[in-house]
């Protein structure tokens, strides 16, 4: 079967750094996305990884290890507006997105 | 660029009625659109893939006669929930794949919250 695992919820402090992990087992791999979703809103694109390594984009970075079926999203200098759910999604062998259940990130002052 | 709109943003209807949700790509032509459903505190569930000019491809367990999808133009796909029941209450989100991008990024509409009484 196909499976994507993320922690259900994480809590961090404003100004700090947090790492959200995602592990996957899928039939085929054609890339991995991270999306941010605020409550009641649609997801918005954060990052895309298809090769091993770290992709940095401002305060957000995403890492991928294909051999380990593992990715993480790193958020630096946390702001209150970063409180949201973070969704990991893998492009499978048929080029459809397979979604994780999302990690709810709570930022405390 | 790559803006996707949905209409309506929310709808409340009586059980047994039908509801149509529109998904439009505003500044690009989308040959492929996707319809998702998301229940509270759960992930997005792909319902169907909508290809312009052809029949939609439904995911296993999704009733094609209940969730009618029409992708009649390169900028518009519609989802009609027929004979809606309270268990159909959910957040429905469409997305569109932008042609020509190196990777398969999907741009999402703002979603439609359906409440069936």
Coordinates of C-alpha atoms in Angstrom, one line a residue:
Chain A
X1 CA 0.0 0.0 0.0
X2 CA 0.9 3.6 -0.1
X3 CA 1.5 5.5 3.1
X4 CA 2.7 8.9 4.2
X5 CA 3.4 9.6 7.9
X6 CA 3.6 12.9 9.6
X7 CA 3.3 13.9 13.3
X8 CA -0.3 15.0 14.1
X9 CA 0.6 18.1 16.0
X10 CA 3.6 20.1 17.1
X11 CA 4.1 23.1 19.3
X12 CA 6.9 25.7 19.0
X13 CA 7.8 29.1 20.3
X14 CA 7.7 32.3 18.3
X15 CA 11.2 33.1 17.0
X16 CA 12.4 29.5 17.3
X17 CA 13.1 26.8 14.7
X18 CA 10.9 23.7 14.1
X19 CA 11.4 20.7 11.9
X20 CA 8.4 18.7 10.6
X21 CA 9.2 15.2 9.4
X22 CA 7.5 13.2 6.7
X23 CA 8.2 9.6 5.8
X24 CA 6.7 7.8 2.9
X25 CA 6.2 4.4 1.3
X26 CA 4.8 4.8 -2.2
X27 CA 4.7 2.8 -5.4
X28 CA 6.9 5.1 -7.4
X29 CA 8.3 8.5 -6.6
X30 CA 8.2 11.6 -8.8
X31 CA 8.7 14.3 -6.3
X32 CA 7.5 15.6 -2.9
X33 CA 5.6 18.7 -2.1
X34 CA 5.1 20.6 1.2
X35 CA 2.0 22.7 1.4
X36 CA 0.7 25.1 4.1
X37 CA -3.0 25.1 5.0
X38 CA -4.6 27.6 7.3
X39 CA -7.9 26.5 8.9
X40 CA -10.8 26.8 6.5
X41 CA -8.5 27.6 3.6
X42 CA -7.1 25.7 0.7
X43 CA -3.4 24.6 0.7
X44 CA -0.7 26.9 -0.6
X45 CA 2.5 25.7 -2.1
X46 CA 5.7 25.9 -0.1
X47 CA 8.3 23.7 -1.7
X48 CA 9.1 20.9 -4.1
X49 CA 11.9 18.3 -3.9
X50 CA 12.7 15.6 -6.4
X51 CA 16.4 15.2 -5.9
X52 CA 18.2 14.5 -2.6
X53 CA 19.3 17.4 -0.6
X54 CA 18.2 20.7 0.9
X55 CA 16.1 23.3 -0.8
X56 CA 16.1 26.7 0.9
X57 CA 13.5 29.4 0.4
X58 CA 13.6 32.2 2.8
X59 CA 12.6 31.1 6.3
X60 CA 11.5 27.7 5.0
X61 CA 13.7 24.9 3.9
X62 CA 12.9 21.4 2.7
X63 CA 15.0 18.3 2.7
X64 CA 14.7 15.0 0.9
X65 CA 16.3 11.6 1.1
X66 CA 14.9 9.3 -1.5
X67 CA 16.8 6.2 -0.2
X68 CA 15.3 6.7 3.2
X69 CA 11.8 7.7 2.0
X70 CA 12.2 10.8 4.2
X71 CA 11.7 14.5 4.0
X72 CA 11.5 17.4 6.5
X73 CA 10.3 20.9 6.4
X74 CA 12.4 23.4 8.5
X75 CA 10.8 26.6 9.6
X76 CA 13.1 29.3 11.0
X77 CA 12.3 32.5 13.0
X78 CA 8.8 31.3 13.6
X79 CA 6.1 33.9 13.5
X80 CA 2.6 33.6 14.9
X81 CA 1.2 33.5 11.3
X82 CA 3.0 30.3 10.8
X83 CA 0.4 28.5 12.9
X84 CA -1.2 26.2 10.3
X85 CA -1.3 22.7 9.1
X86 CA 1.6 21.5 7.0
X87 CA 0.9 18.9 4.4
X88 CA 3.4 16.5 2.9
X89 CA 2.4 15.1 -0.5
X90 CA 4.2 12.7 -2.8
X91 CA 3.8 12.4 -6.6
X92 CA 3.3 8.6 -7.1
X93 CA 4.0 6.4 -10.1
X94 CA 0.8 7.5 -11.9
X95 CA 1.7 11.2 -11.3
X96 CA -1.2 11.8 -8.8
X97 CA -0.6 13.4 -5.5
X98 CA -0.7 11.2 -2.4
X99 CA -1.3 13.3 0.7
X100 CA -0.2 12.9 4.3
X101 CA -2.7 13.8 7.0
X102 CA -0.9 17.0 7.8
X103 CA 0.9 18.3 10.9
X104 CA -0.9 21.0 12.9
X105 CA 1.8 23.5 14.1
X106 CA 0.9 25.6 17.1
X107 CA 3.1 28.7 17.7
X108 CA 3.2 30.1 21.2
X109 CA 4.4 33.6 22.1
Chain B
X1 CA -0.2 34.0 -12.2
X2 CA -1.8 30.5 -11.8
X3 CA -4.9 31.6 -10.0
X4 CA -7.7 29.2 -9.5
X5 CA -11.1 30.4 -8.3
X6 CA -14.1 28.4 -6.9
X7 CA -17.7 29.4 -6.5
X8 CA -19.5 29.4 -4.2
X9 CA -17.2 29.6 -1.3
X10 CA -19.8 28.2 1.0
X11 CA -23.3 26.7 0.5
X12 CA -26.0 25.3 2.8
X13 CA -28.6 23.1 1.2
X14 CA -31.4 20.8 2.2
X15 CA -31.0 17.0 2.0
X16 CA -32.0 15.7 -1.4
X17 CA -31.1 18.7 -3.4
X18 CA -28.2 19.1 -5.8
X19 CA -25.4 21.5 -5.6
X20 CA -23.0 22.7 -8.3
X21 CA -19.5 23.9 -7.6
X22 CA -17.5 25.7 -10.2
X23 CA -13.7 25.7 -10.5
X24 CA -12.1 28.2 -12.9
X25 CA -8.5 28.8 -13.9
X26 CA -8.3 32.6 -14.3
X27 CA -5.0 33.2 -16.1
X28 CA -4.1 29.9 -17.7
X29 CA -5.7 27.0 -19.5
X30 CA -5.9 23.9 -17.4
X31 CA -6.2 20.7 -19.3
X32 CA -6.4 18.8 -16.1
X33 CA -8.2 19.7 -12.9
X34 CA -8.5 17.7 -9.7
X35 CA -11.4 17.6 -7.2
X36 CA -10.6 16.9 -3.5
X37 CA -12.7 16.5 -0.4
X38 CA -11.4 17.2 3.0
X39 CA -13.2 16.3 6.2
X40 CA -12.3 18.1 9.5
X41 CA -8.9 17.3 10.8
X42 CA -8.2 14.9 7.9
X43 CA -6.1 15.1 4.8
X44 CA -7.2 15.9 1.3
X45 CA -8.9 13.0 -0.5
X46 CA -8.7 12.9 -4.2
X47 CA -12.2 12.3 -5.6
X48 CA -11.6 12.6 -9.4
X49 CA -9.3 13.8 -12.1
X50 CA -11.0 16.0 -14.7
X51 CA -9.7 16.2 -18.2
X52 CA -11.0 18.8 -20.6
X53 CA -13.2 17.2 -23.3
X54 CA -13.2 13.7 -21.8
X55 CA -14.8 11.8 -19.0
X56 CA -13.5 12.3 -15.5
X57 CA -11.5 9.6 -13.8
X58 CA -12.9 8.8 -10.4
X59 CA -11.0 7.4 -7.5
X60 CA -12.1 4.1 -6.0
X61 CA -15.1 4.4 -3.7
X62 CA -16.3 7.7 -5.3
X63 CA -19.7 7.4 -6.9
X64 CA -19.6 8.9 -10.3
X65 CA -23.4 9.1 -10.5
X66 CA -23.5 11.1 -7.3
X67 CA -20.6 13.4 -8.0
X68 CA -21.0 14.6 -11.6
X69 CA -17.9 16.3 -13.1
X70 CA -18.0 18.3 -16.3
X71 CA -14.8 19.8 -17.7
X72 CA -16.3 21.5 -20.8
X73 CA -13.7 24.1 -21.4
X74 CA -10.0 24.7 -20.7
X75 CA -10.8 27.1 -17.9
X76 CA -13.9 25.6 -16.2
X77 CA -14.7 22.4 -14.4
X78 CA -17.8 21.8 -12.4
X79 CA -18.7 19.3 -9.6
X80 CA -22.3 18.6 -9.0
X81 CA -23.2 16.8 -5.8
X82 CA -26.6 15.2 -6.6
X83 CA -29.2 14.3 -4.0
X84 CA -26.9 15.6 -1.3
X85 CA -27.1 14.1 2.2
X86 CA -25.7 15.3 5.5
X87 CA -22.7 12.9 5.2
X88 CA -21.7 14.8 2.0
X89 CA -21.0 17.9 4.1
X90 CA -17.4 18.6 3.6
X91 CA -14.8 21.1 2.3
X92 CA -14.5 20.6 -1.5
X93 CA -11.3 21.9 -3.1
X94 CA -10.3 21.9 -6.8
X95 CA -6.9 22.3 -8.2
X96 CA -5.4 22.7 -11.6
X97 CA -2.1 21.6 -13.0
X98 CA -0.3 24.3 -14.9
X99 CA 0.8 23.1 -18.3
X100 CA 4.5 23.5 -19.2
X101 CA 5.9 23.5 -15.7
X102 CA 8.8 21.3 -15.1
X103 CA 7.1 19.6 -12.2
X104 CA 3.5 18.7 -11.4
X105 CA 2.6 21.5 -9.1
X106 CA -1.1 21.9 -8.5
X107 CA -2.6 25.3 -7.7
X108 CA -5.6 25.2 -5.5
X109 CA -8.9 27.0 -5.5
X110 CA -10.0 28.6 -2.2
X111 CA -12.4 25.7 -1.5
X112 CA -16.2 25.4 -1.1
X113 CA -17.6 24.5 2.3
X114 CA -20.8 22.4 1.8
X115 CA -23.3 21.9 4.6
X116 CA -26.2 19.6 4.0
X117 CA -29.0 20.0 6.5

